[in-house]
Amino acid sequence: MTQDNTLLSLADLRAHIEASTPPAERASILAFLDLARAALGQEFFRDPSVLASEADFSGRLPKAPDEALAASFGDAAFYGRCRESILRHAKIAGLWADTDPYTLLNEVARSFGLAGVNRRIMEATFPGLAPRYVTREMAIQADRGLRGFDRQEFRACMAALDRVRSDPRISAAGILGPEPIGLLPRYRDGDRNRIDLPEDALSVLPRLIASHARRARRAFELAVDFGILAPSGPAKGWSLSQEEAARYHARVGEIVSLAAASDNLRALTALLRRWRPSSVPENLSVDRVCNPKREPAKTRPAPKKTDRQPATLPQALNAEVAAYVAKRGLSRKPATTLRRVLRCLLAAGWHPEDGISISQATAILQREKPRLGAGSLQVYRSLLKGFLRHIECLAPWDDLLARASDVGGMNLRGLSALAELADDMIPPVVPDGIDGDRAKELVARAQERGTGTQVRQGLQALDRLREVLPELPSIPVMPALKDDTIPKQLASEIRAQAQAAGYSPQGIRARLVAVRALYRLAPDRARFSGPVASIAWQEIIDAVLVQYPKEMEPYRNELRRFARQAAEKWSAGWKDLQSRIVATGIPKADNPVAHLATVAVRDGREPWQIDREWAWTHERSLRADLRHTWSRAVDHFDALRKHPEIATSGLLPADQLGPMPETGSRLKNAHLPLPRRVEAALEGESKQIFEAAHFIWRCLRALGTHAKHDNPGARALLAEVNLELVLEKQTFMTHHSARLHVARLRDWRESRPGLA
């Protein structure tokens, strides 16, 4: 469509819009044009004089219609919306030569995701000149005089013009010329041209460190500005003097900062040394220029002579070291390291006959060599441990841990916890001194520390070592400890309850282990008598958690989950549904009964009595994280219909519960779910349309026009009588906001001839 004297009718305008406008943007205007054709007749619709000019259009379709013209469109308000939409699209199509070009420019720019063309900037920069006649030379001249935000806005306008220039709607309207503006020049310091490095200088940039390469161009540019260098580079025979370097540093410090001055001077000298090595003298000190007040480095004094001789190993100990090195096949470096460690221990007062633990040796090494790293310390520990074991001077517990490691299959973590506790006792307890009474004392002390489980595991490992280490007493100590076996009837009931809930064998075992730990630490075991449902599990758990927080940490979540399930009192219908789900083999993660039954039983509902509105309203009352869990449970509940043995049991409601609102698309007025037929009609529509529909449905439910199980269609729900009733009697929001919702639904309804 071009800007010439060709007169186009409303029919031609409709054909043009249908051919050049995206489907999502043309539905409303095409519906208005079809309504105009039905209201005004085919002859009027094809009359070219209607769109001859804006004045002719206003004469044939006046802004204030008479009663007959308004009645042909239904009412005056709807006639006004139809007329404004047709007028706007006629201007966008460029039908009239004097049409404002910015209307179409901004319409197309928004379709490209751009902010648009700033009319204020364009008219202030090119007064009286249409965008069609703006050339690249004019844009460059105007851009050179702009600064800051005005330059940014102007360049954004030029980029937007180039972006929409090739659009068919712009070409058809003829409001932009074919020649693009293109990229505008890059300036610095206002309107000064950028100075780039010469070609031969660019080739040396990869040889500079990253920070110097990044600043090289700007450093060279500043040197040219100050008259130190020419744009082509240093002249033949020129060299950078100390005075010029100081002047460069001072000028950059005045313009930018002292830190930038030092960085740029170092980048410039690095560039020149790689590019023209003779231009930077060897005696030029950049550090002296950047830090003129720094004192010269002081020479270190010569080390003082001393008569102190390095400590040597005793002859017998040195012989043991040599034998150990030969036995293990160690190289020279580990042997030297071992001798160094032993000399350090001897200097601290240690004697080989005294024996020493690895922890004590480590403390001595850290005290004598405070700068020793963690890696070196670990190497020292390993070498020392092997040597002390070789000469049989290792502390009893360290020796036991080493021998347990040789045996294999032992709980070394438990043994380490037991060894640490035994060393802390007063007096310390050695491995062969642990009997039944001492084991009870150790467990009691460990429970106070929160390491009772690890110490019990260590005692169990110690009992296993008695079978292979003859120097340990043969009588085991674990039978003397407090029995932690829960009653068989209670264990059977817990196992059956977990199986009914769909737990796997591993899950059942984890639950029994947690309850056994609770039973062992509980002060009053009489409270565990009776059926599972009659025991105050939560009270027992809370009391033990306060007394033994570290001991109970691994079992806390499992025990609280067990207490919550034990306290649940499900109805017969939910129990039946749960048993059928477990019998079907549905995984526990896909079983929704635990989530839905808790809420449904509280509301007095069986599984076949819950419905979508119940699930929807409960989901809306939850926190954001709990809404995800509830929505998944609803989806899993609806998925139960895929299993014939459950679908035909009569335990499921007639209709599905889902879907629940999607994450991120929650609507303010979606207190109740829309009727299914209305949801189907609105599928794919915008969030605003759904918000408006939920508002209407909420109001009609509150006014009693519709009830809970009504399922009206979109035509009935959005009937004019319902919309007027809502505007008249709703109390949920201001009248202005309600009118906006109603207007959106009217536009949507009228854009679909089958619903209008």
mmCIF file of N, CA and C in Angstrom, residues 461-530:
data_model
loop_
_atom_site.group_PDB
_atom_site.id
_atom_site.type_symbol
_atom_site.label_atom_id
_atom_site.label_comp_id
_atom_site.label_asym_id
_atom_site.label_seq_id
_atom_site.Cartn_x
_atom_site.Cartn_y
_atom_site.Cartn_z
ATOM 1 N N ALA A 461 33.654 -52.883 67.493
ATOM 2 C CA ALA A 461 34.869 -53.233 66.757
ATOM 3 C C ALA A 461 35.933 -53.805 67.695
ATOM 4 N N LEU A 462 36.004 -53.272 68.911
ATOM 5 C CA LEU A 462 36.981 -53.783 69.882
ATOM 6 C C LEU A 462 36.668 -55.236 70.234
ATOM 7 N N ASP A 463 35.378 -55.572 70.373
ATOM 8 C CA ASP A 463 35.007 -56.963 70.645
ATOM 9 C C ASP A 463 35.409 -57.875 69.496
ATOM 10 N N ARG A 464 35.304 -57.384 68.256
ATOM 11 C CA ARG A 464 35.716 -58.203 67.114
ATOM 12 C C ARG A 464 37.232 -58.383 67.098
ATOM 13 N N LEU A 465 37.979 -57.357 67.530
ATOM 14 C CA LEU A 465 39.437 -57.474 67.557
ATOM 15 C C LEU A 465 39.909 -58.461 68.629
ATOM 16 N N ARG A 466 39.096 -58.702 69.651
ATOM 17 C CA ARG A 466 39.496 -59.658 70.701
ATOM 18 C C ARG A 466 39.717 -61.052 70.118
ATOM 19 N N GLU A 467 39.057 -61.341 69.003
ATOM 20 C CA GLU A 467 39.183 -62.669 68.403
ATOM 21 C C GLU A 467 40.511 -62.850 67.681
ATOM 22 N N VAL A 468 41.175 -61.740 67.291
ATOM 23 C CA VAL A 468 42.411 -61.854 66.507
ATOM 24 C C VAL A 468 43.620 -61.292 67.234
ATOM 25 N N LEU A 469 43.414 -60.538 68.336
ATOM 26 C CA LEU A 469 44.534 -59.977 69.095
ATOM 27 C C LEU A 469 44.569 -60.649 70.467
ATOM 28 N N PRO A 470 45.488 -61.580 70.687
ATOM 29 C CA PRO A 470 45.484 -62.345 71.954
ATOM 30 C C PRO A 470 45.802 -61.501 73.178
ATOM 31 N N GLU A 471 46.463 -60.334 73.011
ATOM 32 C CA GLU A 471 46.789 -59.543 74.195
ATOM 33 C C GLU A 471 45.573 -58.839 74.791
ATOM 34 N N LEU A 472 44.448 -58.781 74.063
ATOM 35 C CA LEU A 472 43.221 -58.178 74.589
ATOM 36 C C LEU A 472 42.435 -59.216 75.369
ATOM 37 N N PRO A 473 41.739 -58.822 76.455
ATOM 38 C CA PRO A 473 40.891 -59.784 77.192
ATOM 39 C C PRO A 473 39.845 -60.387 76.260
ATOM 40 N N SER A 474 39.577 -61.667 76.452
ATOM 41 C CA SER A 474 38.676 -62.380 75.545
ATOM 42 C C SER A 474 37.207 -62.151 75.847
ATOM 43 N N ILE A 475 36.877 -61.565 76.987
ATOM 44 C CA ILE A 475 35.464 -61.390 77.363
ATOM 45 C C ILE A 475 34.923 -60.136 76.671
ATOM 46 N N PRO A 476 33.888 -60.222 75.814
ATOM 47 C CA PRO A 476 33.335 -59.025 75.144
ATOM 48 C C PRO A 476 32.594 -58.137 76.133
ATOM 49 N N VAL A 477 32.491 -56.865 75.776
ATOM 50 C CA VAL A 477 31.874 -55.892 76.690
ATOM 51 C C VAL A 477 30.478 -55.474 76.227
ATOM 52 N N MET A 478 30.123 -55.715 74.973
ATOM 53 C CA MET A 478 28.826 -55.252 74.485
ATOM 54 C C MET A 478 27.639 -55.873 75.216
ATOM 55 N N PRO A 479 27.683 -57.179 75.606
ATOM 56 C CA PRO A 479 26.524 -57.722 76.341
ATOM 57 C C PRO A 479 26.249 -57.022 77.653
ATOM 58 N N ALA A 480 27.264 -56.389 78.251
ATOM 59 C CA ALA A 480 27.045 -55.699 79.524
ATOM 60 C C ALA A 480 26.354 -54.359 79.359
ATOM 61 N N LEU A 481 26.291 -53.837 78.113
ATOM 62 C CA LEU A 481 25.660 -52.542 77.893
ATOM 63 C C LEU A 481 24.146 -52.661 77.875
ATOM 64 N N LYS A 482 23.525 -51.551 77.970
ATOM 65 C CA LYS A 482 22.068 -51.489 78.002
ATOM 66 C C LYS A 482 21.488 -52.032 76.707
ATOM 67 N N ASP A 483 20.543 -52.956 76.795
ATOM 68 C CA ASP A 483 19.934 -53.557 75.609
ATOM 69 C C ASP A 483 19.047 -52.528 74.906
ATOM 70 N N ASP A 484 19.229 -52.385 73.577
ATOM 71 C CA ASP A 484 18.439 -51.406 72.836
ATOM 72 C C ASP A 484 17.475 -52.081 71.870
ATOM 73 N N THR A 485 17.150 -53.341 72.129
ATOM 74 C CA THR A 485 16.219 -54.062 71.257
ATOM 75 C C THR A 485 14.795 -53.712 71.665
ATOM 76 N N ILE A 486 14.039 -53.178 70.734
ATOM 77 C CA ILE A 486 12.656 -52.799 71.038
ATOM 78 C C ILE A 486 11.792 -54.050 71.110
ATOM 79 N N PRO A 487 10.657 -54.003 71.834
ATOM 80 C CA PRO A 487 9.785 -55.184 71.951
ATOM 81 C C PRO A 487 9.360 -55.712 70.583
ATOM 82 N N LYS A 488 9.244 -57.028 70.469
ATOM 83 C CA LYS A 488 8.927 -57.648 69.186
ATOM 84 C C LYS A 488 7.560 -57.209 68.661
ATOM 85 N N GLN A 489 6.580 -57.100 69.560
ATOM 86 C CA GLN A 489 5.244 -56.700 69.115
ATOM 87 C C GLN A 489 5.270 -55.286 68.537
ATOM 88 N N LEU A 490 6.018 -54.381 69.189
ATOM 89 C CA LEU A 490 6.121 -53.010 68.698
ATOM 90 C C LEU A 490 6.851 -52.966 67.357
ATOM 91 N N ALA A 491 7.928 -53.767 67.240
ATOM 92 C CA ALA A 491 8.661 -53.796 65.975
ATOM 93 C C ALA A 491 7.791 -54.330 64.840
ATOM 94 N N SER A 492 7.002 -55.363 65.123
ATOM 95 C CA SER A 492 6.123 -55.932 64.091
ATOM 96 C C SER A 492 5.076 -54.919 63.650
ATOM 97 N N GLU A 493 4.535 -54.164 64.600
ATOM 98 C CA GLU A 493 3.511 -53.181 64.257
ATOM 99 C C GLU A 493 4.116 -52.030 63.441
ATOM 100 N N ILE A 494 5.325 -51.595 63.794
ATOM 101 C CA ILE A 494 5.990 -50.523 63.030
ATOM 102 C C ILE A 494 6.297 -50.997 61.613
ATOM 103 N N ARG A 495 6.752 -52.255 61.508
ATOM 104 C CA ARG A 495 7.068 -52.801 60.183
ATOM 105 C C ARG A 495 5.799 -52.899 59.331
ATOM 106 N N ALA A 496 4.702 -53.346 59.922
ATOM 107 C CA ALA A 496 3.453 -53.464 59.162
ATOM 108 C C ALA A 496 2.933 -52.092 58.733
ATOM 109 N N GLN A 497 3.039 -51.117 59.609
ATOM 110 C CA GLN A 497 2.580 -49.771 59.260
ATOM 111 C C GLN A 497 3.406 -49.198 58.110
ATOM 112 N N ALA A 498 4.733 -49.401 58.127
ATOM 113 C CA ALA A 498 5.583 -48.895 57.053
ATOM 114 C C ALA A 498 5.286 -49.602 55.734
ATOM 115 N N GLN A 499 5.035 -50.919 55.805
ATOM 116 C CA GLN A 499 4.678 -51.642 54.585
ATOM 117 C C GLN A 499 3.360 -51.139 54.013
ATOM 118 N N ALA A 500 2.390 -50.856 54.875
ATOM 119 C CA ALA A 500 1.103 -50.343 54.395
ATOM 120 C C ALA A 500 1.240 -48.962 53.778
ATOM 121 N N ALA A 501 2.241 -48.194 54.226
ATOM 122 C CA ALA A 501 2.463 -46.867 53.659
ATOM 123 C C ALA A 501 3.269 -46.909 52.374
ATOM 124 N N GLY A 502 3.701 -48.096 51.941
ATOM 125 C CA GLY A 502 4.423 -48.220 50.683
ATOM 126 C C GLY A 502 5.917 -48.083 50.807
ATOM 127 N N TYR A 503 6.477 -48.249 51.998
ATOM 128 C CA TYR A 503 7.918 -48.114 52.184
ATOM 129 C C TYR A 503 8.636 -49.310 51.569
ATOM 130 N N SER A 504 9.834 -49.068 51.050
ATOM 131 C CA SER A 504 10.684 -50.134 50.526
ATOM 132 C C SER A 504 11.357 -50.851 51.698
ATOM 133 N N PRO A 505 11.975 -52.011 51.445
ATOM 134 C CA PRO A 505 12.688 -52.685 52.554
ATOM 135 C C PRO A 505 13.759 -51.806 53.190
ATOM 136 N N GLN A 506 14.456 -51.007 52.378
ATOM 137 C CA GLN A 506 15.462 -50.106 52.957
ATOM 138 C C GLN A 506 14.805 -49.046 53.841
ATOM 139 N N GLY A 507 13.644 -48.535 53.401
ATOM 140 C CA GLY A 507 12.938 -47.544 54.204
ATOM 141 C C GLY A 507 12.434 -48.116 55.514
ATOM 142 N N ILE A 508 11.948 -49.379 55.474
ATOM 143 C CA ILE A 508 11.478 -50.024 56.711
ATOM 144 C C ILE A 508 12.651 -50.217 57.670
ATOM 145 N N ARG A 509 13.791 -50.619 57.137
ATOM 146 C CA ARG A 509 14.966 -50.828 57.979
ATOM 147 C C ARG A 509 15.423 -49.504 58.599
ATOM 148 N N ALA A 510 15.401 -48.431 57.827
ATOM 149 C CA ALA A 510 15.813 -47.127 58.366
ATOM 150 C C ALA A 510 14.879 -46.674 59.479
ATOM 151 N N ARG A 511 13.585 -46.956 59.326
ATOM 152 C CA ARG A 511 12.638 -46.568 60.381
ATOM 153 C C ARG A 511 12.880 -47.362 61.648
ATOM 154 N N LEU A 512 13.126 -48.656 61.537
ATOM 155 C CA LEU A 512 13.370 -49.470 62.727
ATOM 156 C C LEU A 512 14.656 -49.053 63.421
ATOM 157 N N VAL A 513 15.688 -48.693 62.649
ATOM 158 C CA VAL A 513 16.939 -48.233 63.250
ATOM 159 C C VAL A 513 16.714 -46.934 64.021
ATOM 160 N N ALA A 514 15.915 -46.023 63.457
ATOM 161 C CA ALA A 514 15.647 -44.759 64.133
ATOM 162 C C ALA A 514 14.874 -44.979 65.432
ATOM 163 N N VAL A 515 13.848 -45.856 65.388
ATOM 164 C CA VAL A 515 13.059 -46.117 66.600
ATOM 165 C C VAL A 515 13.920 -46.832 67.638
ATOM 166 N N ARG A 516 14.825 -47.703 67.173
ATOM 167 C CA ARG A 516 15.701 -48.402 68.121
ATOM 168 C C ARG A 516 16.629 -47.414 68.824
ATOM 169 N N ALA A 517 17.138 -46.410 68.099
ATOM 170 C CA ALA A 517 17.979 -45.393 68.729
ATOM 171 C C ALA A 517 17.175 -44.581 69.743
ATOM 172 N N LEU A 518 15.932 -44.267 69.405
ATOM 173 C CA LEU A 518 15.069 -43.545 70.346
ATOM 174 C C LEU A 518 14.810 -44.383 71.592
ATOM 175 N N TYR A 519 14.580 -45.676 71.400
ATOM 176 C CA TYR A 519 14.303 -46.580 72.518
ATOM 177 C C TYR A 519 15.515 -46.695 73.442
ATOM 178 N N ARG A 520 16.716 -46.708 72.857
ATOM 179 C CA ARG A 520 17.937 -46.852 73.653
ATOM 180 C C ARG A 520 18.188 -45.626 74.517
ATOM 181 N N LEU A 521 17.873 -44.427 73.997
ATOM 182 C CA LEU A 521 18.196 -43.199 74.718
ATOM 183 C C LEU A 521 17.057 -42.701 75.604
ATOM 184 N N ALA A 522 15.861 -43.261 75.438
ATOM 185 C CA ALA A 522 14.711 -42.771 76.217
ATOM 186 C C ALA A 522 14.897 -43.101 77.692
ATOM 187 N N PRO A 523 14.622 -42.158 78.584
ATOM 188 C CA PRO A 523 14.818 -42.430 80.019
ATOM 189 C C PRO A 523 13.780 -43.395 80.590
ATOM 190 N N ASP A 524 12.572 -43.401 80.026
ATOM 191 C CA ASP A 524 11.495 -44.243 80.570
ATOM 192 C C ASP A 524 11.002 -45.171 79.460
ATOM 193 N N ARG A 525 11.435 -46.441 79.503
ATOM 194 C CA ARG A 525 11.034 -47.382 78.463
ATOM 195 C C ARG A 525 9.620 -47.915 78.664
ATOM 196 N N ALA A 526 9.036 -47.634 79.801
ATOM 197 C CA ALA A 526 7.665 -48.082 80.029
ATOM 198 C C ALA A 526 6.679 -47.363 79.116
ATOM 199 N N ARG A 527 7.063 -46.206 78.600
ATOM 200 C CA ARG A 527 6.166 -45.457 77.719
ATOM 201 C C ARG A 527 6.019 -46.115 76.350
ATOM 202 N N PHE A 528 6.857 -47.130 76.047
ATOM 203 C CA PHE A 528 6.793 -47.797 74.757
ATOM 204 C C PHE A 528 5.865 -49.007 74.770
ATOM 205 N N SER A 529 5.149 -49.219 75.845
ATOM 206 C CA SER A 529 4.229 -50.348 75.914
ATOM 207 C C SER A 529 2.890 -49.964 75.296
ATOM 208 N N GLY A 530 2.244 -50.924 74.656
ATOM 209 C CA GLY A 530 0.958 -50.677 74.028
ATOM 210 C C GLY A 530 1.070 -50.533 72.526
#
